[in-house]
Amino acid sequence: MAFLLSPKVIPRLLERYGYAFSWKRLWNFTKVLSSLGLSRILGRPVVWGQPFMLMVEPTNFCNLKCPLCPSGNGQMTRPRGKMDLQDFQRLIDQVGDKLILLMLWNQGEPFINPCFTEMVRYARQKRIPTLTSTNGHYIRTPEQARALVEAGLDEIIVSLDGVDQETYERYRVGGKIEKVFTGVRLLTQAKKDLGRTTPLVNLQFIVFKHNQGEVQEAERLARELGADKFLVKTAQVYTQEEAAVFLPDSEVFRRYDSTAGELAVKGQPARGCKVLWYSSMVNWNGAVAPCCFDKDVDFEMGKAFAGGDFRQIWRGRAYMDFRQRLLDDRLGIPMCRNCSEGYRGMFSMVDELRG
């Protein structure tokens, strides 16, 4: 995103994440971007280095029943489970020295995995910045909040898609908004008690038709709760029927082109995808997917666990063939037609609430 490159933000990023710098990571970053550029010029996949961003799924279980989420609405067809801590540690041992960001979530509530805090701690020991996303129901006590801060988590996104229980539970089915408020307060208090500035607490508000009038009030709540950032995000839908029910009226808060005959993400390129060169997705059981939009791992690249090696998978035939498909015709893959990569408005607003 453009705001990440502004002169004002760069010193802040260096202050927060400078501990992760190494010449090995910088060299890998340079190789990855160089191979991406060369691939675009040649029209065929050239892959140097390893991904410098990795998404890891602690679990695909969730406590809520959100209607647009395959995990919550029951449409997910792949097996359910939780990642074993030893499998996670072996994966990080393989690729961690090249990573500049580890995202600990995918399809499920990451805190359901009892090893989640230990995963964060292990990544921090390897000097890897970590980010997670949660519905906020599992930070219940001061002790839990303190343990998370001490483990070294860098950022946490907490979903807040309403300003009261009635609006909140329209999408976060089975959730309690007061639990979200409590979790955020406990986390901000633990940071204060320990004299820490991290994890940054980002309150995320997905705009739907039923809550589109609450954006300003949600930002006020985020400030009141002591959040560091307020994120306004567009919603992903899968059918025209879902679009009619959930998408807001304002074009600013819609990622889809309303003039198209089918669901079409605005500004989506016809070829190529940067993500296939710099990031990957490892699910709870080690199944490697090209990205988080492959909800059911329909395009499995290989198995990272049970003796597998992610570094071989990254350059394996399945991955290279899929990259070629993206370079030839991205829009020919249904999953990729409903992907936000290349769309600059997925987050229509990111407000820094603290200096």
Coordinates of C-alpha atoms in Angstrom, one line a residue:
M1 CA 0.0 0.0 0.0
A2 CA 1.1 3.5 -0.8
F3 CA 0.9 4.7 2.8
L4 CA 3.6 2.2 3.8
L5 CA 6.1 4.0 1.6
S6 CA 5.5 7.5 2.7
P7 CA 8.5 9.3 4.3
K8 CA 6.4 9.8 7.5
V9 CA 5.8 6.1 8.0
I10 CA 9.2 4.6 7.0
P11 CA 11.0 5.7 10.3
R12 CA 8.1 4.3 12.3
L13 CA 8.4 1.0 10.6
L14 CA 12.1 0.9 11.1
E15 CA 11.6 1.7 14.8
R16 CA 9.1 -1.1 15.3
Y17 CA 10.6 -3.8 13.1
G18 CA 14.3 -2.9 12.8
Y19 CA 15.1 -5.8 15.1
A20 CA 14.3 -8.2 12.2
F21 CA 16.9 -6.7 9.9
S22 CA 19.6 -9.0 8.5
W23 CA 21.7 -8.9 5.4
K24 CA 20.4 -12.4 4.5
R25 CA 16.8 -11.2 4.6
L26 CA 17.7 -8.1 2.6
W27 CA 19.4 -10.2 -0.1
N28 CA 16.5 -12.6 -0.3
F29 CA 14.1 -9.7 -0.6
T30 CA 16.2 -8.3 -3.5
K31 CA 16.3 -11.6 -5.3
V32 CA 12.5 -12.2 -5.0
L33 CA 11.6 -8.8 -6.4
S34 CA 14.2 -9.1 -9.2
S35 CA 12.8 -12.5 -10.2
L36 CA 9.3 -11.1 -10.1
G37 CA 10.3 -8.3 -12.5
L38 CA 12.1 -10.7 -14.8
S39 CA 9.1 -13.1 -14.8
R40 CA 6.9 -10.3 -16.0
I41 CA 9.3 -9.3 -18.8
L42 CA 9.8 -12.9 -20.0
G43 CA 6.2 -14.1 -19.5
R44 CA 7.5 -17.3 -17.7
P45 CA 8.2 -17.9 -14.0
V46 CA 11.6 -17.2 -12.7
V47 CA 11.9 -17.8 -9.0
W48 CA 14.9 -16.7 -6.9
G49 CA 15.0 -16.8 -3.2
Q50 CA 12.3 -17.8 -0.8
P51 CA 9.0 -16.0 0.2
F52 CA 9.7 -13.1 2.5
M53 CA 6.1 -13.2 3.8
L54 CA 4.3 -16.3 5.0
M55 CA 0.8 -17.0 6.2
V56 CA 0.4 -19.9 8.6
E57 CA -2.9 -21.3 9.8
P58 CA -2.9 -22.3 13.5
T59 CA -6.4 -23.9 13.0
N60 CA -9.4 -23.8 10.8
F61 CA -11.8 -24.2 13.7
C62 CA -13.8 -21.2 14.7
N63 CA -16.2 -20.3 17.5
L64 CA -18.4 -18.0 15.3
K65 CA -20.7 -18.7 12.4
C66 CA -20.1 -15.7 10.1
P67 CA -22.2 -16.2 7.0
L68 CA -19.6 -15.3 4.4
C69 CA -16.8 -17.3 6.0
P70 CA -16.3 -21.0 4.7
S71 CA -15.1 -22.0 8.2
G72 CA -18.1 -20.5 10.0
N73 CA -20.9 -21.2 7.5
G74 CA -20.1 -24.9 7.1
Q75 CA -19.1 -24.8 3.4
M76 CA -15.5 -25.7 4.0
T77 CA -14.8 -29.2 2.7
R78 CA -11.2 -29.8 3.8
P79 CA -10.4 -31.5 7.1
R80 CA -10.5 -29.6 10.4
G81 CA -7.7 -29.5 12.9
K82 CA -4.9 -27.6 14.7
M83 CA -1.3 -27.2 13.8
D84 CA 1.2 -29.0 16.1
L85 CA 3.8 -26.8 17.7
Q86 CA 6.6 -29.1 16.6
D87 CA 5.5 -28.9 13.0
F88 CA 5.3 -25.1 13.2
Q89 CA 8.8 -24.9 14.7
R90 CA 10.3 -27.2 11.9
L91 CA 8.7 -25.0 9.3
I92 CA 10.1 -21.8 10.9
D93 CA 13.5 -23.5 11.1
Q94 CA 13.4 -24.1 7.3
V95 CA 12.3 -20.6 6.2
G96 CA 12.5 -18.2 9.1
D97 CA 15.8 -16.7 8.3
K98 CA 14.3 -15.2 5.1
L99 CA 11.0 -14.0 6.5
I100 CA 10.3 -10.3 7.2
L101 CA 6.6 -11.0 8.2
L102 CA 4.7 -14.0 9.6
M103 CA 0.9 -13.8 9.5
L104 CA -0.6 -16.3 12.0
W105 CA -4.2 -16.9 10.7
N106 CA -6.3 -18.0 7.8
Q107 CA -9.6 -19.8 7.9
G108 CA -10.4 -20.1 11.7
E109 CA -9.8 -18.4 15.0
P110 CA -6.1 -18.7 15.7
F111 CA -6.5 -18.5 19.5
I112 CA -8.3 -21.8 19.5
N113 CA -5.0 -23.5 19.0
P114 CA -3.6 -23.8 22.6
C115 CA 0.0 -23.4 21.2
F116 CA -0.7 -20.0 19.7
T117 CA 1.3 -18.0 22.2
E118 CA 4.2 -20.4 22.0
M119 CA 4.2 -20.0 18.2
V120 CA 4.5 -16.3 18.6
R121 CA 7.2 -16.7 21.1
Y122 CA 9.2 -19.0 18.8
A123 CA 8.9 -16.7 15.9
R124 CA 10.1 -13.8 18.1
Q125 CA 13.1 -15.8 19.1
K126 CA 13.9 -16.1 15.4
R127 CA 13.5 -12.3 15.0
I128 CA 10.4 -12.6 12.8
P129 CA 7.7 -9.9 13.1
T130 CA 4.3 -11.6 13.7
L131 CA 0.8 -10.4 12.9
T132 CA -2.5 -12.1 13.7
S133 CA -6.2 -11.5 13.2
T134 CA -8.9 -12.6 15.7
N135 CA -12.5 -12.1 16.6
G136 CA -11.3 -11.1 20.0
H137 CA -13.1 -13.6 22.2
Y138 CA -10.1 -15.4 23.6
I139 CA -8.3 -12.7 25.5
R140 CA -10.3 -13.2 28.7
T141 CA -8.0 -12.5 31.6
P142 CA -5.1 -10.1 32.5
E143 CA -2.8 -13.2 32.6
Q144 CA -3.7 -14.2 29.0
A145 CA -3.2 -10.6 27.8
R146 CA 0.1 -10.3 29.6
A147 CA 1.4 -13.6 28.2
L148 CA 0.6 -12.4 24.6
V149 CA 2.5 -9.2 25.1
E150 CA 5.4 -10.9 26.7
A151 CA 5.5 -13.5 23.8
G152 CA 6.4 -10.6 21.5
L153 CA 3.4 -10.4 19.1
D154 CA 3.9 -7.3 16.9
E155 CA 0.4 -6.6 15.6
I156 CA -3.1 -7.9 16.2
I157 CA -6.2 -7.2 14.1
V158 CA -9.4 -7.4 16.1
S159 CA -12.7 -7.6 14.2
L160 CA -15.3 -5.1 15.3
D161 CA -18.1 -5.1 12.6
G162 CA -20.7 -3.3 14.7
V163 CA -21.0 -0.7 17.5
D164 CA -23.6 -2.6 19.5
Q165 CA -24.6 -6.2 20.0
E166 CA -27.6 -6.0 17.6
T167 CA -25.5 -4.9 14.7
Y168 CA -22.4 -6.9 15.6
E169 CA -24.2 -10.3 15.7
R170 CA -25.8 -9.7 12.3
Y171 CA -22.5 -10.9 10.8
R172 CA -20.5 -12.2 13.8
V173 CA -23.1 -14.8 14.5
G174 CA -22.7 -16.3 18.0
G175 CA -20.3 -13.5 19.1
K176 CA -20.6 -11.1 22.0
I177 CA -19.4 -7.6 21.4
E178 CA -18.6 -7.1 25.1
K179 CA -16.1 -9.9 25.0
V180 CA -14.3 -8.0 22.2
F181 CA -14.3 -4.8 24.2
T182 CA -12.9 -6.7 27.2
G183 CA -10.2 -8.4 25.2
V184 CA -9.0 -5.1 23.7
R185 CA -9.0 -3.3 27.1
L186 CA -7.1 -6.1 28.7
L187 CA -4.5 -6.1 26.0
T188 CA -4.0 -2.3 26.0
Q189 CA -3.7 -2.4 29.8
A190 CA -1.1 -5.2 29.7
K191 CA 1.0 -3.2 27.3
K192 CA 0.8 -0.3 29.6
D193 CA 1.7 -2.3 32.7
L194 CA 4.7 -3.9 30.9
G195 CA 5.9 -0.7 29.3
R196 CA 5.5 -2.1 25.8
T197 CA 4.3 -0.5 22.6
T198 CA 3.4 -3.8 21.0
P199 CA 1.4 -5.6 19.9
L200 CA -0.2 -2.7 17.9
V201 CA -4.0 -3.2 18.3
N202 CA -5.8 -2.7 15.0
L203 CA -9.6 -2.5 15.2
Q204 CA -11.0 -3.7 11.9
F205 CA -14.5 -2.8 10.6
I206 CA -15.8 -4.6 7.6
V207 CA -18.4 -2.5 5.9
F208 CA -21.7 -4.3 5.1
K209 CA -25.1 -3.0 4.1
H210 CA -26.4 -3.3 7.7
N211 CA -23.6 -1.4 9.3
Q212 CA -22.5 1.1 6.7
G213 CA -23.9 4.0 8.8
E214 CA -21.7 3.1 11.8
V215 CA -18.2 3.8 10.5
Q216 CA -17.6 7.0 12.4
E217 CA -19.0 5.6 15.6
A218 CA -16.8 2.6 15.2
E219 CA -13.8 4.8 14.9
R220 CA -14.8 6.6 18.0
L221 CA -15.1 3.3 19.9
A222 CA -11.6 2.3 18.6
R223 CA -10.1 5.4 20.1
E224 CA -12.0 4.9 23.4
L225 CA -10.7 1.4 23.7
G226 CA -7.1 2.5 23.2
A227 CA -6.5 0.9 19.7
D228 CA -3.5 2.0 17.7
K229 CA -5.2 1.8 14.3
F230 CA -8.7 1.8 12.9
L231 CA -9.1 -0.2 9.6
V232 CA -12.1 0.0 7.3
K233 CA -12.2 -3.0 5.0
T234 CA -14.4 -4.0 2.1
A235 CA -16.3 -7.3 2.2
Q236 CA -15.7 -10.4 0.0
V237 CA -18.8 -12.1 -1.4
Y238 CA -19.2 -15.2 -3.6
T239 CA -22.5 -14.8 -5.4
Q240 CA -24.8 -12.0 -6.7
E241 CA -27.3 -13.0 -4.0
E242 CA -24.8 -12.4 -1.3
A243 CA -23.8 -9.1 -2.9
A244 CA -27.4 -7.9 -2.8
V245 CA -27.7 -8.8 0.9
F246 CA -24.3 -7.7 2.3
L247 CA -22.6 -5.1 0.1
P248 CA -23.0 -1.5 1.1
D249 CA -24.4 1.2 -1.2
S250 CA -21.3 3.4 -1.3
E251 CA -18.8 2.5 -4.1
V252 CA -16.0 3.6 -1.7
F253 CA -16.8 0.6 0.5
R254 CA -17.2 -2.0 -2.4
R255 CA -14.4 -3.9 -4.0
Y256 CA -16.6 -5.0 -6.9
D257 CA -17.4 -3.1 -10.1
S258 CA -21.2 -2.6 -9.8
T259 CA -21.4 -2.0 -13.6
A260 CA -20.1 -5.5 -14.5
G261 CA -22.5 -8.3 -15.3
E262 CA -20.8 -10.6 -12.8
L263 CA -18.7 -10.2 -9.6
A264 CA -15.6 -8.4 -10.8
V265 CA -13.0 -6.9 -8.5
K266 CA -12.1 -3.4 -9.5
G267 CA -8.8 -2.8 -11.3
Q268 CA -7.9 -6.5 -11.3
P269 CA -5.0 -7.3 -13.8
A270 CA -5.6 -9.9 -16.5
R271 CA -2.3 -11.5 -16.0
G272 CA 0.2 -12.1 -13.2
C273 CA 0.1 -12.1 -9.4
K274 CA 2.9 -10.7 -7.2
V275 CA 1.8 -12.9 -4.2
L276 CA 3.0 -16.0 -6.0
W277 CA 6.6 -14.7 -5.8
Y278 CA 6.8 -13.2 -2.3
S279 CA 4.3 -15.1 -0.1
S280 CA 2.8 -18.5 0.5
M281 CA 0.2 -20.2 2.7
V282 CA 0.8 -23.2 4.9
N283 CA -2.4 -24.6 6.4
W284 CA -2.8 -26.4 9.8
N285 CA -1.9 -29.8 8.4
G286 CA 1.0 -28.7 6.2
A287 CA -0.9 -28.4 3.0
V288 CA 0.6 -25.6 1.0
A289 CA -1.7 -23.3 -0.9
P290 CA -0.8 -20.5 -3.2
C291 CA -2.6 -17.9 -1.0
C292 CA -5.3 -17.4 1.5
F293 CA -8.0 -17.1 -1.2
D294 CA -7.6 -20.8 -1.8
K295 CA -10.0 -21.5 1.1
D296 CA -10.3 -25.3 0.5
V297 CA -6.8 -25.8 -0.9
D298 CA -8.1 -26.7 -4.3
F299 CA -4.6 -25.9 -5.7
E300 CA -2.4 -27.7 -3.3
M301 CA 1.3 -27.2 -4.0
G302 CA 2.6 -29.9 -1.7
K303 CA 2.9 -31.1 1.9
A304 CA 5.2 -29.1 4.2
F305 CA 4.9 -31.6 7.1
A306 CA 5.4 -35.4 7.5
G307 CA 8.9 -35.2 6.0
G308 CA 8.2 -32.5 3.4
D309 CA 10.4 -29.5 2.9
F310 CA 8.8 -26.2 2.1
R311 CA 11.9 -24.9 0.2
Q312 CA 11.5 -27.7 -2.3
I313 CA 7.8 -27.2 -2.7
W314 CA 8.4 -23.4 -3.3
R315 CA 10.2 -24.3 -6.6
G316 CA 8.4 -27.5 -7.3
R317 CA 6.5 -28.3 -10.5
A318 CA 3.1 -27.6 -9.1
Y319 CA 4.0 -24.1 -8.0
M320 CA 5.9 -23.3 -11.2
D321 CA 3.0 -24.5 -13.3
F322 CA 0.5 -22.5 -11.3
R323 CA 2.7 -19.4 -11.7
Q324 CA 2.7 -19.9 -15.4
R325 CA -1.1 -20.1 -15.5
L326 CA -1.3 -16.8 -13.7
L327 CA 1.2 -15.2 -16.1
D328 CA -0.8 -16.5 -19.1
D329 CA -4.4 -15.8 -17.9
R330 CA -5.1 -14.9 -14.3
L331 CA -8.8 -14.3 -15.0
G332 CA -9.2 -17.9 -16.3
I333 CA -9.0 -19.1 -12.7
P334 CA -12.3 -18.6 -10.8
M335 CA -10.6 -18.2 -7.4
C336 CA -8.3 -15.5 -8.8
R337 CA -11.2 -13.5 -10.3
N338 CA -12.5 -12.9 -6.8
C339 CA -9.1 -12.0 -5.3
S340 CA -8.2 -8.5 -4.0
E341 CA -4.5 -8.6 -5.1
G342 CA -4.1 -5.7 -7.4
Y343 CA -7.1 -3.8 -6.0
R344 CA -5.9 -0.8 -4.0
G345 CA -9.1 -0.2 -2.0
M346 CA -9.4 -3.4 0.0
F347 CA -8.8 -1.2 3.0
S348 CA -10.7 2.0 2.2
M349 CA -9.3 3.7 5.3
V350 CA -6.4 3.1 7.7
D351 CA -6.3 5.7 10.5
E352 CA -3.4 5.9 12.9
L353 CA -5.0 6.6 16.2
R354 CA -1.7 7.0 18.1
G355 CA 1.5 8.7 17.0

